[in-house]
Amino acid sequence: MQVRSRRGFLGAAAAIVVASSVGSCTGRGPRGDHPLDVSADADLPAARESLAPDGTTIVIGNPSAPLSVRIYEDLSCPACADFELDGNGPYLKQAARNDALQLQFTLGSFLGPGSKYAANALRAAVDHSKFAEYHELLYRHQAKVRRSGGFTRDRLLTLAGKVPGLRGPEFDAAVLETKHREFVEASDEALDKSEVEGTPTMAINGALVRTDSRGLYDDRDRLYRRLRKASATA
């Protein structure tokens, strides 16, 4: 395959990576007193949601936490859905809710208009502290939506109706009018200028986890050990 541009390669990588399995996540892992020792089904309070000062990063958890995990995603990417639903995505959200780390998201939109609409809607959800719930919901419906032509403003509003407390005049207007288009374009540019070669890509305390290190994306115990090591030196 000839790579003509980073953006072109990203689109191809998103289509190829989905062929690999993320099915080794067991939903169980180490237990102990460290905040990273959190079970997948622990009943925890919702994490704080905020927009970082750079204007392109959505943060779940304490934005001052020394341990950070950044996820580069495109909401239309099937491999990202695998990671967020069946890989280590759920564990990372739980860890953020347990104050173990700040979970950062850079939302690309290189896979088309639907990705841009979805990124805009997710940015609007941050203003209502509903990003995490809406983010998971969009990925759960991604495959069906993709078969129907992708995310549209109307589909995004319909799905938002499944998140209690999200729909309302302010949110609806933000989605219909693409209020956060500057955020969408800036976030996509941030991903494009990074060293990321495909989505999803994770960075731990700023260090990219290459996509050929797939075990860190789907093996909870392996990721846990890496995060404990990073936490000790943060």
mmCIF file of N, CA and C in Angstrom, residues 19-78:
data_model
loop_
_atom_site.group_PDB
_atom_site.id
_atom_site.type_symbol
_atom_site.label_atom_id
_atom_site.label_comp_id
_atom_site.label_asym_id
_atom_site.label_seq_id
_atom_site.Cartn_x
_atom_site.Cartn_y
_atom_site.Cartn_z
ATOM 1 N N ALA A 19 -9.594 -5.551 11.787
ATOM 2 C CA ALA A 19 -9.512 -6.986 11.538
ATOM 3 C C ALA A 19 -8.862 -7.730 12.695
ATOM 4 N N SER A 20 -8.062 -7.031 13.537
ATOM 5 C CA SER A 20 -7.444 -7.688 14.679
ATOM 6 C C SER A 20 -8.417 -7.727 15.835
ATOM 7 N N SER A 21 -8.294 -8.764 16.672
ATOM 8 C CA SER A 21 -9.223 -8.959 17.785
ATOM 9 C C SER A 21 -8.762 -8.241 19.029
ATOM 10 N N VAL A 22 -9.710 -7.739 19.809
ATOM 11 C CA VAL A 22 -9.397 -7.191 21.118
ATOM 12 C C VAL A 22 -10.102 -8.022 22.175
ATOM 13 N N GLY A 23 -10.375 -9.268 21.869
ATOM 14 C CA GLY A 23 -11.188 -10.104 22.734
ATOM 15 C C GLY A 23 -10.513 -10.654 23.960
ATOM 16 N N SER A 24 -9.242 -10.312 24.229
ATOM 17 C CA SER A 24 -8.573 -10.900 25.381
ATOM 18 C C SER A 24 -8.839 -10.158 26.673
ATOM 19 N N CYS A 25 -9.561 -9.063 26.637
ATOM 20 C CA CYS A 25 -9.890 -8.343 27.864
ATOM 21 C C CYS A 25 -10.860 -9.188 28.689
ATOM 22 N N THR A 26 -10.494 -9.454 29.940
ATOM 23 C CA THR A 26 -11.295 -10.348 30.759
ATOM 24 C C THR A 26 -12.290 -9.626 31.645
ATOM 25 N N GLY A 27 -12.110 -8.297 31.807
ATOM 26 C CA GLY A 27 -12.994 -7.576 32.728
ATOM 27 C C GLY A 27 -12.593 -7.763 34.174
ATOM 28 N N ARG A 28 -11.491 -8.490 34.405
ATOM 29 C CA ARG A 28 -11.009 -8.680 35.758
ATOM 30 C C ARG A 28 -9.522 -8.350 35.777
ATOM 31 N N GLY A 29 -9.021 -7.977 36.913
ATOM 32 C CA GLY A 29 -7.615 -7.633 36.983
ATOM 33 C C GLY A 29 -7.144 -7.624 38.416
ATOM 34 N N PRO A 30 -5.958 -7.077 38.666
ATOM 35 C CA PRO A 30 -5.399 -7.061 39.996
ATOM 36 C C PRO A 30 -6.286 -6.299 40.973
ATOM 37 N N ARG A 31 -6.205 -6.654 42.224
ATOM 38 C CA ARG A 31 -6.956 -5.969 43.266
ATOM 39 C C ARG A 31 -5.968 -5.488 44.329
ATOM 40 N N GLY A 32 -6.227 -4.349 44.923
ATOM 41 C CA GLY A 32 -5.347 -3.824 45.948
ATOM 42 C C GLY A 32 -5.793 -2.454 46.370
ATOM 43 N N ASP A 33 -4.866 -1.679 46.953
ATOM 44 C CA ASP A 33 -5.209 -0.378 47.496
ATOM 45 C C ASP A 33 -4.888 0.775 46.558
ATOM 46 N N HIS A 34 -4.210 0.516 45.469
ATOM 47 C CA HIS A 34 -3.872 1.586 44.528
ATOM 48 C C HIS A 34 -5.117 1.987 43.755
ATOM 49 N N PRO A 35 -5.281 3.286 43.465
ATOM 50 C CA PRO A 35 -6.463 3.730 42.688
ATOM 51 C C PRO A 35 -6.625 3.036 41.341
ATOM 52 N N LEU A 36 -5.537 2.512 40.787
ATOM 53 C CA LEU A 36 -5.632 1.789 39.520
ATOM 54 C C LEU A 36 -6.257 0.411 39.695
ATOM 55 N N ASP A 37 -6.351 -0.066 40.947
ATOM 56 C CA ASP A 37 -6.938 -1.382 41.223
ATOM 57 C C ASP A 37 -8.448 -1.249 41.316
ATOM 58 N N VAL A 38 -9.068 -0.966 40.203
ATOM 59 C CA VAL A 38 -10.509 -0.730 40.188
ATOM 60 C C VAL A 38 -11.182 -1.779 39.315
ATOM 61 N N SER A 39 -12.272 -2.338 39.804
ATOM 62 C CA SER A 39 -12.964 -3.371 39.037
ATOM 63 C C SER A 39 -13.814 -2.739 37.947
ATOM 64 N N ALA A 40 -14.066 -3.505 36.923
ATOM 65 C CA ALA A 40 -14.819 -3.010 35.781
ATOM 66 C C ALA A 40 -16.252 -2.658 36.151
ATOM 67 N N ASP A 41 -16.786 -3.310 37.196
ATOM 68 C CA ASP A 41 -18.188 -3.079 37.555
ATOM 69 C C ASP A 41 -18.337 -2.300 38.854
ATOM 70 N N ALA A 42 -17.261 -1.645 39.323
ATOM 71 C CA ALA A 42 -17.343 -0.863 40.551
ATOM 72 C C ALA A 42 -18.327 0.289 40.393
ATOM 73 N N ASP A 43 -19.126 0.516 41.412
ATOM 74 C CA ASP A 43 -20.108 1.601 41.395
ATOM 75 C C ASP A 43 -19.423 2.871 41.888
ATOM 76 N N LEU A 44 -19.023 3.714 40.965
ATOM 77 C CA LEU A 44 -18.245 4.908 41.294
ATOM 78 C C LEU A 44 -18.988 6.158 40.849
ATOM 79 N N PRO A 45 -18.736 7.283 41.500
ATOM 80 C CA PRO A 45 -19.361 8.530 41.049
ATOM 81 C C PRO A 45 -18.832 8.931 39.678
ATOM 82 N N ALA A 46 -19.621 9.681 38.947
ATOM 83 C CA ALA A 46 -19.190 10.153 37.629
ATOM 84 C C ALA A 46 -17.951 11.024 37.778
ATOM 85 N N ALA A 47 -17.060 10.923 36.816
ATOM 86 C CA ALA A 47 -15.836 11.714 36.843
ATOM 87 C C ALA A 47 -16.108 13.126 36.340
ATOM 88 N N ARG A 48 -15.291 14.049 36.771
ATOM 89 C CA ARG A 48 -15.354 15.415 36.266
ATOM 90 C C ARG A 48 -15.032 15.415 34.773
ATOM 91 N N GLU A 49 -15.702 16.243 34.011
ATOM 92 C CA GLU A 49 -15.447 16.380 32.581
ATOM 93 C C GLU A 49 -15.106 17.833 32.274
ATOM 94 N N SER A 50 -14.085 18.047 31.471
ATOM 95 C CA SER A 50 -13.657 19.412 31.191
ATOM 96 C C SER A 50 -12.953 19.487 29.845
ATOM 97 N N LEU A 51 -12.795 20.711 29.374
ATOM 98 C CA LEU A 51 -12.020 20.978 28.168
ATOM 99 C C LEU A 51 -10.688 21.553 28.617
ATOM 100 N N ALA A 52 -9.608 20.944 28.155
ATOM 101 C CA ALA A 52 -8.269 21.392 28.547
ATOM 102 C C ALA A 52 -7.975 22.776 27.971
ATOM 103 N N PRO A 53 -7.032 23.497 28.578
ATOM 104 C CA PRO A 53 -6.684 24.838 28.086
ATOM 105 C C PRO A 53 -6.254 24.879 26.629
ATOM 106 N N ASP A 54 -5.760 23.736 26.075
ATOM 107 C CA ASP A 54 -5.335 23.751 24.672
ATOM 108 C C ASP A 54 -6.513 23.858 23.706
ATOM 109 N N GLY A 55 -7.735 23.686 24.228
ATOM 110 C CA GLY A 55 -8.927 23.835 23.395
ATOM 111 C C GLY A 55 -9.218 22.665 22.482
ATOM 112 N N THR A 56 -8.397 21.609 22.539
ATOM 113 C CA THR A 56 -8.601 20.466 21.654
ATOM 114 C C THR A 56 -8.734 19.148 22.414
ATOM 115 N N THR A 57 -8.549 19.177 23.727
ATOM 116 C CA THR A 57 -8.518 17.950 24.526
ATOM 117 C C THR A 57 -9.685 17.915 25.496
ATOM 118 N N ILE A 58 -10.462 16.837 25.445
ATOM 119 C CA ILE A 58 -11.520 16.603 26.424
ATOM 120 C C ILE A 58 -10.942 15.708 27.509
ATOM 121 N N VAL A 59 -11.155 16.102 28.766
ATOM 122 C CA VAL A 59 -10.558 15.395 29.896
ATOM 123 C C VAL A 59 -11.643 14.813 30.788
ATOM 124 N N ILE A 60 -11.498 13.535 31.112
ATOM 125 C CA ILE A 60 -12.336 12.883 32.116
ATOM 126 C C ILE A 60 -11.456 12.634 33.336
ATOM 127 N N GLY A 61 -11.931 13.062 34.503
ATOM 128 C CA GLY A 61 -11.162 12.892 35.717
ATOM 129 C C GLY A 61 -10.490 14.188 36.134
ATOM 130 N N ASN A 62 -9.636 14.093 37.125
ATOM 131 C CA ASN A 62 -8.937 15.253 37.664
ATOM 132 C C ASN A 62 -7.891 15.748 36.669
ATOM 133 N N PRO A 63 -8.066 16.953 36.103
ATOM 134 C CA PRO A 63 -7.112 17.434 35.096
ATOM 135 C C PRO A 63 -5.731 17.726 35.663
ATOM 136 N N SER A 64 -5.596 17.661 36.996
ATOM 137 C CA SER A 64 -4.294 17.874 37.622
ATOM 138 C C SER A 64 -3.602 16.564 37.997
ATOM 139 N N ALA A 65 -4.254 15.444 37.726
ATOM 140 C CA ALA A 65 -3.657 14.147 38.063
ATOM 141 C C ALA A 65 -2.338 13.974 37.316
ATOM 142 N N PRO A 66 -1.273 13.535 37.999
ATOM 143 C CA PRO A 66 0.034 13.405 37.340
ATOM 144 C C PRO A 66 0.097 12.308 36.292
ATOM 145 N N LEU A 67 -0.744 11.285 36.431
ATOM 146 C CA LEU A 67 -0.782 10.215 35.441
ATOM 147 C C LEU A 67 -1.842 10.526 34.401
ATOM 148 N N SER A 68 -1.447 10.532 33.132
ATOM 149 C CA SER A 68 -2.395 10.850 32.065
ATOM 150 C C SER A 68 -2.350 9.777 30.986
ATOM 151 N N VAL A 69 -3.524 9.497 30.442
ATOM 152 C CA VAL A 69 -3.641 8.604 29.292
ATOM 153 C C VAL A 69 -4.453 9.338 28.237
ATOM 154 N N ARG A 70 -3.855 9.510 27.072
ATOM 155 C CA ARG A 70 -4.540 10.178 25.969
ATOM 156 C C ARG A 70 -4.960 9.139 24.937
ATOM 157 N N ILE A 71 -6.185 9.285 24.454
ATOM 158 C CA ILE A 71 -6.699 8.402 23.409
ATOM 159 C C ILE A 71 -6.991 9.239 22.161
ATOM 160 N N TYR A 72 -6.386 8.847 21.054
ATOM 161 C CA TYR A 72 -6.668 9.467 19.760
ATOM 162 C C TYR A 72 -7.688 8.587 19.054
ATOM 163 N N GLU A 73 -8.835 9.167 18.707
ATOM 164 C CA GLU A 73 -9.930 8.381 18.138
ATOM 165 C C GLU A 73 -10.637 9.135 17.024
ATOM 166 N N ASP A 74 -11.391 8.378 16.244
ATOM 167 C CA ASP A 74 -12.378 8.918 15.316
ATOM 168 C C ASP A 74 -13.653 8.129 15.570
ATOM 169 N N LEU A 75 -14.748 8.817 15.822
ATOM 170 C CA LEU A 75 -15.985 8.140 16.221
ATOM 171 C C LEU A 75 -16.531 7.210 15.147
ATOM 172 N N SER A 76 -16.065 7.338 13.911
ATOM 173 C CA SER A 76 -16.520 6.456 12.842
ATOM 174 C C SER A 76 -15.585 5.271 12.617
ATOM 175 N N CYS A 77 -14.531 5.179 13.397
ATOM 176 C CA CYS A 77 -13.528 4.127 13.240
ATOM 177 C C CYS A 77 -13.982 2.848 13.940
ATOM 178 N N PRO A 78 -14.166 1.734 13.218
ATOM 179 C CA PRO A 78 -14.597 0.480 13.846
ATOM 180 C C PRO A 78 -13.621 -0.031 14.901
#
